[in-house]
Every structure is written in C-alpha cells, then in structure tokens.
Amino acid sequence: EDQVTQSPEALRLQEGESSSLNCSYTVSGLRGLFWYRQDPGKGPEFLFTLYSAGEEKEKERLKATLTKKESFLHITAPKPEDSATYLCAVRAGGTSYGKLTFGQGTILTVHP
Amino acid sequence: NAGVTQTPKFQVLKTGQSMTLQCAQDMNHEYMSWYRQDPGMGLRLIHYSVGAGITDQGEVPNGYNVSRSTTEDFPLRLLSAAPSQTSVYFCAIWDIAGNTIYFGEGSWLTVV
C-alpha cells in the first residue's frame, strides 16, 4: 500500500529563518512526487513535480529535492506570505492519471 | 484553478437527503477526480474518470456515485447523506501536458 508521511505536522518560523519540510514515502514504482500549497478556504495549488532521485526544482524561496525514500521542501528566508499548509503526494506506477496518495500536510506559520 | 469550477461552495444537508456536487471544466481534459479532505486524514480519492463514459472507484467510494456523460462535467452524487460525509470536497483535473493535477476551489458540505 502506498503511504506518504509528512513531518513536522506544524512548523513556526520567524521571518527570514530558513527550514525544511519532510515527506517520506513508500510507493510501488514512483511515477511522480508532487508538492502543493494550500491556503485556508482554498484548493491546493500546484508547486512542483519530481520524478527521480537527485532531481531538484526551485520556485522563488522554495526548493524541492527528492531521494529514493523522501522529499524535502526547503524554504529559504521565508516571509509571512509563505504561511500555508504544504501537501506532498505521490503517484504510483501502474495507477491512472488523477490517482494521487497524499500526506496529511505540514502547517507552516511564518511570523514577521 | 486551471478552469475547474465547483458548485455549490457551501451546503448544509440533513441526514438522509440527497444532493449533487457539480464540477465543470473548460479545458477539455480527459482525466477528472473527486477528493475529500478531512482534518488529520489528508486528501482521499473518492472516484475518478479517464474520459466520457468511464469512471472508477478510488480509496473511499462508499456513499457516492459519479457519472461522466460529457468531457466537461463530472458530478458527485450523495444518495443518502450521512454525518460522516461532512467534509470538504475537491474536484480535480489532470493536465497531461503539464503532468500534474489542478484542483477546484472546493465545496464545503455539512450533514446534520
């Protein structure tokens, strides 16, 4: 069974204090690892897709990395507007498009 | 939200009532899905469709029906609502070109 575990459940940072969120996964034949951002009362917003170990992607203050067992979302010098819930999901080999397994998310709060 | 429109935004139902959550897309995507999001449970797949006339069950399909008569629409039906179906529901499309899922804004359902 595919599993995704995110840690920590919640993270409080001061503005400018860099940190990382973790996503550990167990999946049969990874076909993609996805990161989303979700603001309160909104739908998840796509950030990144990673496919193979060693791959990295960046967007503004965010950088996602991937190993064979986990992914990290690094946040460099965060700002209050980075406060949100960050979701990680995987697509397993042999599964149809649209079938993602999600973690429970990490709630990030950045204080000014 | 990549052209995914969900209605209604909010709904309160009494136990045993039926209703339909609507999902429409205007980008001609073949793959559409319904997820529910509950505190501590993450996003879980209810049903998905790989094209008009083709649907399949996800992780938590019980109590829900779907149909896909057109490419544009993918309604989710609750035949006899139960308090356990109180949740936030997200419709999603798979963008093959971008190789990722885009979500709608969500429908908040309360069953009393």
PDB file of C-alpha atoms in Angstrom:
ATOM      1  CA  GLU A   1       0.000   0.000   0.000  1.00  0.00           C
ATOM      2  CA  ASP A   2       1.289   3.432  -0.938  1.00  0.00           C
ATOM      3  CA  GLN A   3       2.000   5.669   2.029  1.00  0.00           C
ATOM      4  CA  VAL A   4       3.050   9.273   2.462  1.00  0.00           C
ATOM      5  CA  THR A   5       4.090  10.749   5.815  1.00  0.00           C
ATOM      6  CA  GLN A   6       4.845  14.418   6.282  1.00  0.00           C
ATOM      7  CA  SER A   7       6.734  15.996   9.148  1.00  0.00           C
ATOM      8  CA  PRO A   8       6.515  18.066  11.167  1.00  0.00           C
ATOM      9  CA  GLU A   9       2.745  18.454  11.463  1.00  0.00           C
ATOM     10  CA  ALA A  10       3.221  22.146  12.196  1.00  0.00           C
ATOM     11  CA  LEU A  11       6.189  24.481  11.928  1.00  0.00           C
ATOM     12  CA  ARG A  12       6.538  28.010  13.235  1.00  0.00           C
ATOM     13  CA  LEU A  13       9.316  30.170  11.842  1.00  0.00           C
ATOM     14  CA  GLN A  14      10.437  33.743  12.207  1.00  0.00           C
ATOM     15  CA  GLU A  15      10.645  35.738   9.025  1.00  0.00           C
ATOM     16  CA  GLY A  16      13.996  35.000   7.409  1.00  0.00           C
ATOM     17  CA  GLU A  17      14.540  31.754   9.341  1.00  0.00           C
ATOM     18  CA  SER A  18      15.184  29.034   6.754  1.00  0.00           C
ATOM     19  CA  SER A  19      13.983  25.476   7.318  1.00  0.00           C
ATOM     20  CA  SER A  20      12.828  22.278   5.600  1.00  0.00           C
ATOM     21  CA  LEU A  21       9.686  20.199   5.446  1.00  0.00           C
ATOM     22  CA  ASN A  22       9.942  16.441   5.062  1.00  0.00           C
ATOM     23  CA  CYS A  23       7.869  13.987   3.012  1.00  0.00           C
ATOM     24  CA  SER A  24       8.658  10.290   3.442  1.00  0.00           C
ATOM     25  CA  TYR A  25       7.029   7.902   1.025  1.00  0.00           C
ATOM     26  CA  THR A  26       6.544   4.226   0.270  1.00  0.00           C
ATOM     27  CA  VAL A  27       5.285   3.537  -3.222  1.00  0.00           C
ATOM     28  CA  SER A  28       5.477   0.859  -5.887  1.00  0.00           C
ATOM     29  CA  GLY A  29       7.312   2.428  -8.770  1.00  0.00           C
ATOM     30  CA  LEU A  30       7.229   6.180  -8.281  1.00  0.00           C
ATOM     31  CA  ARG A  31       5.664   7.968 -11.238  1.00  0.00           C
ATOM     32  CA  GLY A  32       5.890  11.388  -9.647  1.00  0.00           C
ATOM     33  CA  LEU A  33       6.106  13.173  -6.309  1.00  0.00           C
ATOM     34  CA  PHE A  34       4.049  16.343  -6.072  1.00  0.00           C
ATOM     35  CA  TRP A  35       4.141  19.344  -3.772  1.00  0.00           C
ATOM     36  CA  TYR A  36       1.151  21.600  -3.281  1.00  0.00           C
ATOM     37  CA  ARG A  37       0.454  24.706  -1.229  1.00  0.00           C
ATOM     38  CA  GLN A  38      -2.981  25.196   0.313  1.00  0.00           C
ATOM     39  CA  ASP A  39      -4.267  28.434   1.813  1.00  0.00           C
ATOM     40  CA  PRO A  40      -7.226  28.376   4.234  1.00  0.00           C
ATOM     41  CA  GLY A  41     -10.521  28.029   2.404  1.00  0.00           C
ATOM     42  CA  LYS A  42      -8.850  27.351  -0.936  1.00  0.00           C
ATOM     43  CA  GLY A  43      -7.998  24.393  -3.111  1.00  0.00           C
ATOM     44  CA  PRO A  44      -4.445  23.032  -3.247  1.00  0.00           C
ATOM     45  CA  GLU A  45      -2.168  24.983  -5.570  1.00  0.00           C
ATOM     46  CA  PHE A  46       0.418  23.074  -7.574  1.00  0.00           C
ATOM     47  CA  LEU A  47       4.070  23.816  -6.827  1.00  0.00           C
ATOM     48  CA  PHE A  48       6.372  21.058  -8.141  1.00  0.00           C
ATOM     49  CA  THR A  49       6.563  17.592  -9.620  1.00  0.00           C
ATOM     50  CA  LEU A  50       9.699  15.479  -9.098  1.00  0.00           C
ATOM     51  CA  TYR A  51      10.328  12.180 -10.861  1.00  0.00           C
ATOM     52  CA  SER A  52      13.674  10.693  -9.942  1.00  0.00           C
ATOM     53  CA  ALA A  53      16.172  10.663  -7.093  1.00  0.00           C
ATOM     54  CA  GLY A  54      18.544  13.581  -7.257  1.00  0.00           C
ATOM     55  CA  GLU A  55      16.104  15.855  -9.027  1.00  0.00           C
ATOM     56  CA  GLU A  56      15.647  19.394  -7.700  1.00  0.00           C
ATOM     57  CA  LYS A  57      13.213  22.168  -8.601  1.00  0.00           C
ATOM     58  CA  GLU A  58      13.038  25.761  -7.418  1.00  0.00           C
ATOM     59  CA  LYS A  59      10.433  28.480  -7.310  1.00  0.00           C
ATOM     60  CA  GLU A  60      11.186  31.757  -5.565  1.00  0.00           C
ATOM     61  CA  ARG A  61      12.056  30.878  -1.944  1.00  0.00           C
ATOM     62  CA  LEU A  62      11.126  27.207  -2.325  1.00  0.00           C
ATOM     63  CA  LYS A  63      13.307  24.315  -3.437  1.00  0.00           C
ATOM     64  CA  ALA A  64      12.128  20.717  -3.625  1.00  0.00           C
ATOM     65  CA  THR A  65      14.513  17.768  -3.623  1.00  0.00           C
ATOM     66  CA  LEU A  66      13.961  14.044  -3.998  1.00  0.00           C
ATOM     67  CA  THR A  67      15.686  10.879  -2.799  1.00  0.00           C
ATOM     68  CA  LYS A  68      14.554   7.279  -3.134  1.00  0.00           C
ATOM     69  CA  LYS A  69      12.683   7.443   0.176  1.00  0.00           C
ATOM     70  CA  GLU A  70      11.842  11.069   0.856  1.00  0.00           C
ATOM     71  CA  SER A  71      11.467  14.558  -0.453  1.00  0.00           C
ATOM     72  CA  PHE A  72      12.321  17.848   1.180  1.00  0.00           C
ATOM     73  CA  LEU A  73      10.790  21.244   0.633  1.00  0.00           C
ATOM     74  CA  HIS A  74      13.399  23.803   1.607  1.00  0.00           C
ATOM     75  CA  ILE A  75      12.196  27.303   2.422  1.00  0.00           C
ATOM     76  CA  THR A  76      14.873  29.961   2.291  1.00  0.00           C
ATOM     77  CA  ALA A  77      14.372  33.244   4.144  1.00  0.00           C
ATOM     78  CA  PRO A  78      10.600  32.782   4.429  1.00  0.00           C
ATOM     79  CA  LYS A  79       8.134  35.648   4.522  1.00  0.00           C
ATOM     80  CA  PRO A  80       4.753  35.803   6.272  1.00  0.00           C
ATOM     81  CA  GLU A  81       3.036  35.244   2.919  1.00  0.00           C
ATOM     82  CA  ASP A  82       4.624  31.788   2.773  1.00  0.00           C
ATOM     83  CA  SER A  83       2.342  30.754   5.635  1.00  0.00           C
ATOM     84  CA  ALA A  84       0.138  27.917   4.374  1.00  0.00           C
ATOM     85  CA  THR A  85      -0.336  24.170   4.543  1.00  0.00           C
ATOM     86  CA  TYR A  86       2.097  22.294   2.315  1.00  0.00           C
ATOM     87  CA  LEU A  87       0.950  18.977   0.921  1.00  0.00           C
ATOM     88  CA  CYS A  88       3.008  16.164  -0.544  1.00  0.00           C
ATOM     89  CA  ALA A  89       1.568  13.442  -2.793  1.00  0.00           C
ATOM     90  CA  VAL A  90       2.810  10.517  -4.862  1.00  0.00           C
ATOM     91  CA  ARG A  91       1.610   8.765  -7.981  1.00  0.00           C
ATOM     92  CA  ALA A  92       2.426   5.066  -8.069  1.00  0.00           C
ATOM     93  CA  GLY A  93       3.440   3.051 -11.075  1.00  0.00           C
ATOM     94  CA  GLY A  94       0.526   1.386 -12.803  1.00  0.00           C
ATOM     95  CA  THR A  95      -2.017   3.869 -11.491  1.00  0.00           C
ATOM     96  CA  SER A  96      -4.226   6.015 -13.615  1.00  0.00           C
ATOM     97  CA  TYR A  97      -3.773   9.711 -14.009  1.00  0.00           C
ATOM     98  CA  GLY A  98      -5.542  11.557 -11.221  1.00  0.00           C
ATOM     99  CA  LYS A  99      -4.850   8.916  -8.575  1.00  0.00           C
ATOM    100  CA  LEU A 100      -2.550  10.521  -6.051  1.00  0.00           C
ATOM    101  CA  THR A 101      -1.843   9.450  -2.469  1.00  0.00           C
ATOM    102  CA  PHE A 102      -1.482  12.457  -0.176  1.00  0.00           C
ATOM    103  CA  GLY A 103       0.231  13.056   3.113  1.00  0.00           C
ATOM    104  CA  GLN A 104      -1.510  14.900   5.922  1.00  0.00           C
ATOM    105  CA  GLY A 105       0.327  18.128   5.296  1.00  0.00           C
ATOM    106  CA  THR A 106       2.576  20.483   7.229  1.00  0.00           C
ATOM    107  CA  ILE A 107       1.087  23.721   8.538  1.00  0.00           C
ATOM    108  CA  LEU A 108       3.700  26.442   8.156  1.00  0.00           C
ATOM    109  CA  THR A 109       3.378  29.727  10.030  1.00  0.00           C
ATOM    110  CA  VAL A 110       5.895  32.491   9.415  1.00  0.00           C
ATOM    111  CA  HIS A 111       5.879  35.308  11.947  1.00  0.00           C
ATOM    112  CA  PRO A 112       7.046  38.813  10.982  1.00  0.00           C
TER     113      PRO A 112
ATOM    114  CA  ASN B   1      -7.577  26.711 -10.680  1.00  0.00           C
ATOM    115  CA  ALA B   2      -6.969  25.729 -14.325  1.00  0.00           C
ATOM    116  CA  GLY B   3     -10.598  26.251 -15.304  1.00  0.00           C
ATOM    117  CA  VAL B   4     -12.184  23.906 -12.739  1.00  0.00           C
ATOM    118  CA  THR B   5     -15.486  25.211 -11.371  1.00  0.00           C
ATOM    119  CA  GLN B   6     -17.234  23.664  -8.390  1.00  0.00           C
ATOM    120  CA  THR B   7     -20.740  24.403  -7.125  1.00  0.00           C
ATOM    121  CA  PRO B   8     -22.081  24.923  -4.566  1.00  0.00           C
ATOM    122  CA  LYS B   9     -19.375  26.455  -2.396  1.00  0.00           C
ATOM    123  CA  PHE B  10     -21.257  25.691   0.829  1.00  0.00           C
ATOM    124  CA  GLN B  11     -24.129  23.322   1.581  1.00  0.00           C
ATOM    125  CA  VAL B  12     -25.893  22.054   4.683  1.00  0.00           C
ATOM    126  CA  LEU B  13     -27.850  18.818   4.383  1.00  0.00           C
ATOM    127  CA  LYS B  14     -29.977  16.811   6.736  1.00  0.00           C
ATOM    128  CA  THR B  15     -29.180  13.141   7.238  1.00  0.00           C
ATOM    129  CA  GLY B  16     -30.819  11.088   4.518  1.00  0.00           C
ATOM    130  CA  GLN B  17     -31.105  13.889   1.984  1.00  0.00           C
ATOM    131  CA  SER B  18     -29.548  13.600  -1.429  1.00  0.00           C
ATOM    132  CA  MET B  19     -27.628  16.164  -3.408  1.00  0.00           C
ATOM    133  CA  THR B  20     -25.177  16.599  -6.253  1.00  0.00           C
ATOM    134  CA  LEU B  21     -21.894  18.465  -6.190  1.00  0.00           C
ATOM    135  CA  GLN B  22     -21.159  19.895  -9.590  1.00  0.00           C
ATOM    136  CA  CYS B  23     -17.768  20.070 -11.268  1.00  0.00           C
ATOM    137  CA  ALA B  24     -17.165  21.607 -14.656  1.00  0.00           C
ATOM    138  CA  GLN B  25     -14.014  22.223 -16.655  1.00  0.00           C
ATOM    139  CA  ASP B  26     -13.464  24.192 -19.817  1.00  0.00           C
ATOM    140  CA  MET B  27     -10.056  22.893 -20.932  1.00  0.00           C
ATOM    141  CA  ASN B  28     -11.132  19.572 -22.478  1.00  0.00           C
ATOM    142  CA  HIS B  29      -9.133  17.474 -20.000  1.00  0.00           C
ATOM    143  CA  GLU B  30      -9.897  13.760 -20.137  1.00  0.00           C
ATOM    144  CA  TYR B  31      -8.994  12.868 -16.559  1.00  0.00           C
ATOM    145  CA  MET B  32     -11.104  14.163 -13.661  1.00  0.00           C
ATOM    146  CA  SER B  33     -11.244  13.173  -9.991  1.00  0.00           C
ATOM    147  CA  TRP B  34     -13.099  13.831  -6.767  1.00  0.00           C
ATOM    148  CA  TYR B  35     -11.242  14.038  -3.457  1.00  0.00           C
ATOM    149  CA  ARG B  36     -12.448  14.691   0.063  1.00  0.00           C
ATOM    150  CA  GLN B  37     -10.355  16.421   2.707  1.00  0.00           C
ATOM    151  CA  ASP B  38     -10.817  15.782   6.408  1.00  0.00           C
ATOM    152  CA  PRO B  39      -8.752  17.016   9.370  1.00  0.00           C
ATOM    153  CA  GLY B  40      -5.931  14.599  10.112  1.00  0.00           C
ATOM    154  CA  MET B  41      -6.797  12.416   7.102  1.00  0.00           C
ATOM    155  CA  GLY B  42      -5.371  14.347   4.207  1.00  0.00           C
ATOM    156  CA  LEU B  43      -6.913  14.274   0.754  1.00  0.00           C
ATOM    157  CA  ARG B  44      -8.502  10.955  -0.208  1.00  0.00           C
ATOM    158  CA  LEU B  45      -9.667   9.908  -3.657  1.00  0.00           C
ATOM    159  CA  ILE B  46     -13.389   9.129  -3.958  1.00  0.00           C
ATOM    160  CA  HIS B  47     -13.943   8.468  -7.679  1.00  0.00           C
ATOM    161  CA  TYR B  48     -12.161   9.285 -10.882  1.00  0.00           C
ATOM    162  CA  SER B  49     -12.821   9.284 -14.609  1.00  0.00           C
ATOM    163  CA  VAL B  50     -10.474   8.748 -17.525  1.00  0.00           C
ATOM    164  CA  GLY B  51     -12.911  10.075 -20.089  1.00  0.00           C
ATOM    165  CA  ALA B  52     -16.557  10.453 -21.006  1.00  0.00           C
ATOM    166  CA  GLY B  53     -18.467   7.291 -20.115  1.00  0.00           C
ATOM    167  CA  ILE B  54     -15.648   5.826 -17.997  1.00  0.00           C
ATOM    168  CA  THR B  55     -15.476   6.051 -14.207  1.00  0.00           C
ATOM    169  CA  ASP B  56     -13.802   4.053 -11.451  1.00  0.00           C
ATOM    170  CA  GLN B  57     -13.632   3.916  -7.684  1.00  0.00           C
ATOM    171  CA  GLY B  58     -10.944   5.461  -5.571  1.00  0.00           C
ATOM    172  CA  GLU B  59      -9.994   4.909  -1.953  1.00  0.00           C
ATOM    173  CA  VAL B  60     -13.287   5.947  -0.290  1.00  0.00           C
ATOM    174  CA  PRO B  61     -16.168   5.451  -2.790  1.00  0.00           C
ATOM    175  CA  ASN B  62     -18.922   4.218  -0.455  1.00  0.00           C
ATOM    176  CA  GLY B  63     -21.934   6.517  -0.304  1.00  0.00           C
ATOM    177  CA  TYR B  64     -21.045   8.342  -3.508  1.00  0.00           C
ATOM    178  CA  ASN B  65     -21.986   7.928  -7.155  1.00  0.00           C
ATOM    179  CA  VAL B  66     -20.487   9.543 -10.229  1.00  0.00           C
ATOM    180  CA  SER B  67     -21.144   9.654 -13.935  1.00  0.00           C
ATOM    181  CA  ARG B  68     -19.343  11.246 -16.875  1.00  0.00           C
ATOM    182  CA  SER B  69     -21.708  11.868 -19.737  1.00  0.00           C
ATOM    183  CA  THR B  70     -19.599  14.690 -21.183  1.00  0.00           C
ATOM    184  CA  THR B  71     -15.932  15.637 -21.062  1.00  0.00           C
ATOM    185  CA  GLU B  72     -16.790  18.915 -19.350  1.00  0.00           C
ATOM    186  CA  ASP B  73     -18.824  17.712 -16.371  1.00  0.00           C
ATOM    187  CA  PHE B  74     -18.158  15.250 -13.558  1.00  0.00           C
ATOM    188  CA  PRO B  75     -20.892  15.457 -10.881  1.00  0.00           C
ATOM    189  CA  LEU B  76     -20.615  13.723  -7.500  1.00  0.00           C
ATOM    190  CA  ARG B  77     -23.874  12.441  -6.039  1.00  0.00           C
ATOM    191  CA  LEU B  78     -24.660  11.715  -2.414  1.00  0.00           C
ATOM    192  CA  LEU B  79     -27.720   9.474  -2.462  1.00  0.00           C
ATOM    193  CA  SER B  80     -28.459   9.461   1.283  1.00  0.00           C
ATOM    194  CA  ALA B  81     -26.238  11.847   3.173  1.00  0.00           C
ATOM    195  CA  ALA B  82     -24.673  10.790   6.467  1.00  0.00           C
ATOM    196  CA  PRO B  83     -22.852  12.890   9.084  1.00  0.00           C
ATOM    197  CA  SER B  84     -19.648  11.013   8.169  1.00  0.00           C
ATOM    198  CA  GLN B  85     -19.823  12.718   4.778  1.00  0.00           C
ATOM    199  CA  THR B  86     -19.297  16.125   6.345  1.00  0.00           C
ATOM    200  CA  SER B  87     -16.134  17.222   4.616  1.00  0.00           C
ATOM    201  CA  VAL B  88     -14.556  19.487   2.045  1.00  0.00           C
ATOM    202  CA  TYR B  89     -14.810  18.130  -1.479  1.00  0.00           C
ATOM    203  CA  PHE B  90     -12.387  18.970  -4.255  1.00  0.00           C
ATOM    204  CA  CYS B  91     -12.768  18.273  -7.915  1.00  0.00           C
ATOM    205  CA  ALA B  92      -9.542  17.955  -9.879  1.00  0.00           C
ATOM    206  CA  ILE B  93      -8.339  17.603 -13.431  1.00  0.00           C
ATOM    207  CA  TRP B  94      -5.171  16.011 -14.694  1.00  0.00           C
ATOM    208  CA  ASP B  95      -3.283  18.230 -17.083  1.00  0.00           C
ATOM    209  CA  ILE B  96      -1.406  15.744 -19.238  1.00  0.00           C
ATOM    210  CA  ALA B  97       0.719  18.442 -20.875  1.00  0.00           C
ATOM    211  CA  GLY B  98       1.844  19.773 -17.510  1.00  0.00           C
ATOM    212  CA  ASN B  99       1.738  16.312 -15.927  1.00  0.00           C
ATOM    213  CA  THR B 100       0.029  17.433 -12.758  1.00  0.00           C
ATOM    214  CA  ILE B 101      -3.329  17.742 -11.042  1.00  0.00           C
ATOM    215  CA  TYR B 102      -5.129  21.044 -10.660  1.00  0.00           C
ATOM    216  CA  PHE B 103      -7.856  21.427  -8.065  1.00  0.00           C
ATOM    217  CA  GLY B 104     -11.038  23.434  -7.901  1.00  0.00           C
ATOM    218  CA  GLU B 105     -11.790  25.786  -5.043  1.00  0.00           C
ATOM    219  CA  GLY B 106     -13.720  23.211  -3.026  1.00  0.00           C
ATOM    220  CA  SER B 107     -17.240  22.568  -1.757  1.00  0.00           C
ATOM    221  CA  TRP B 108     -17.865  22.641   1.993  1.00  0.00           C
ATOM    222  CA  LEU B 109     -20.559  20.137   2.955  1.00  0.00           C
ATOM    223  CA  THR B 110     -22.099  19.741   6.399  1.00  0.00           C
ATOM    224  CA  VAL B 111     -24.510  16.904   7.134  1.00  0.00           C
ATOM    225  CA  VAL B 112     -26.557  17.357  10.303  1.00  0.00           C
TER     226      VAL B 112
END
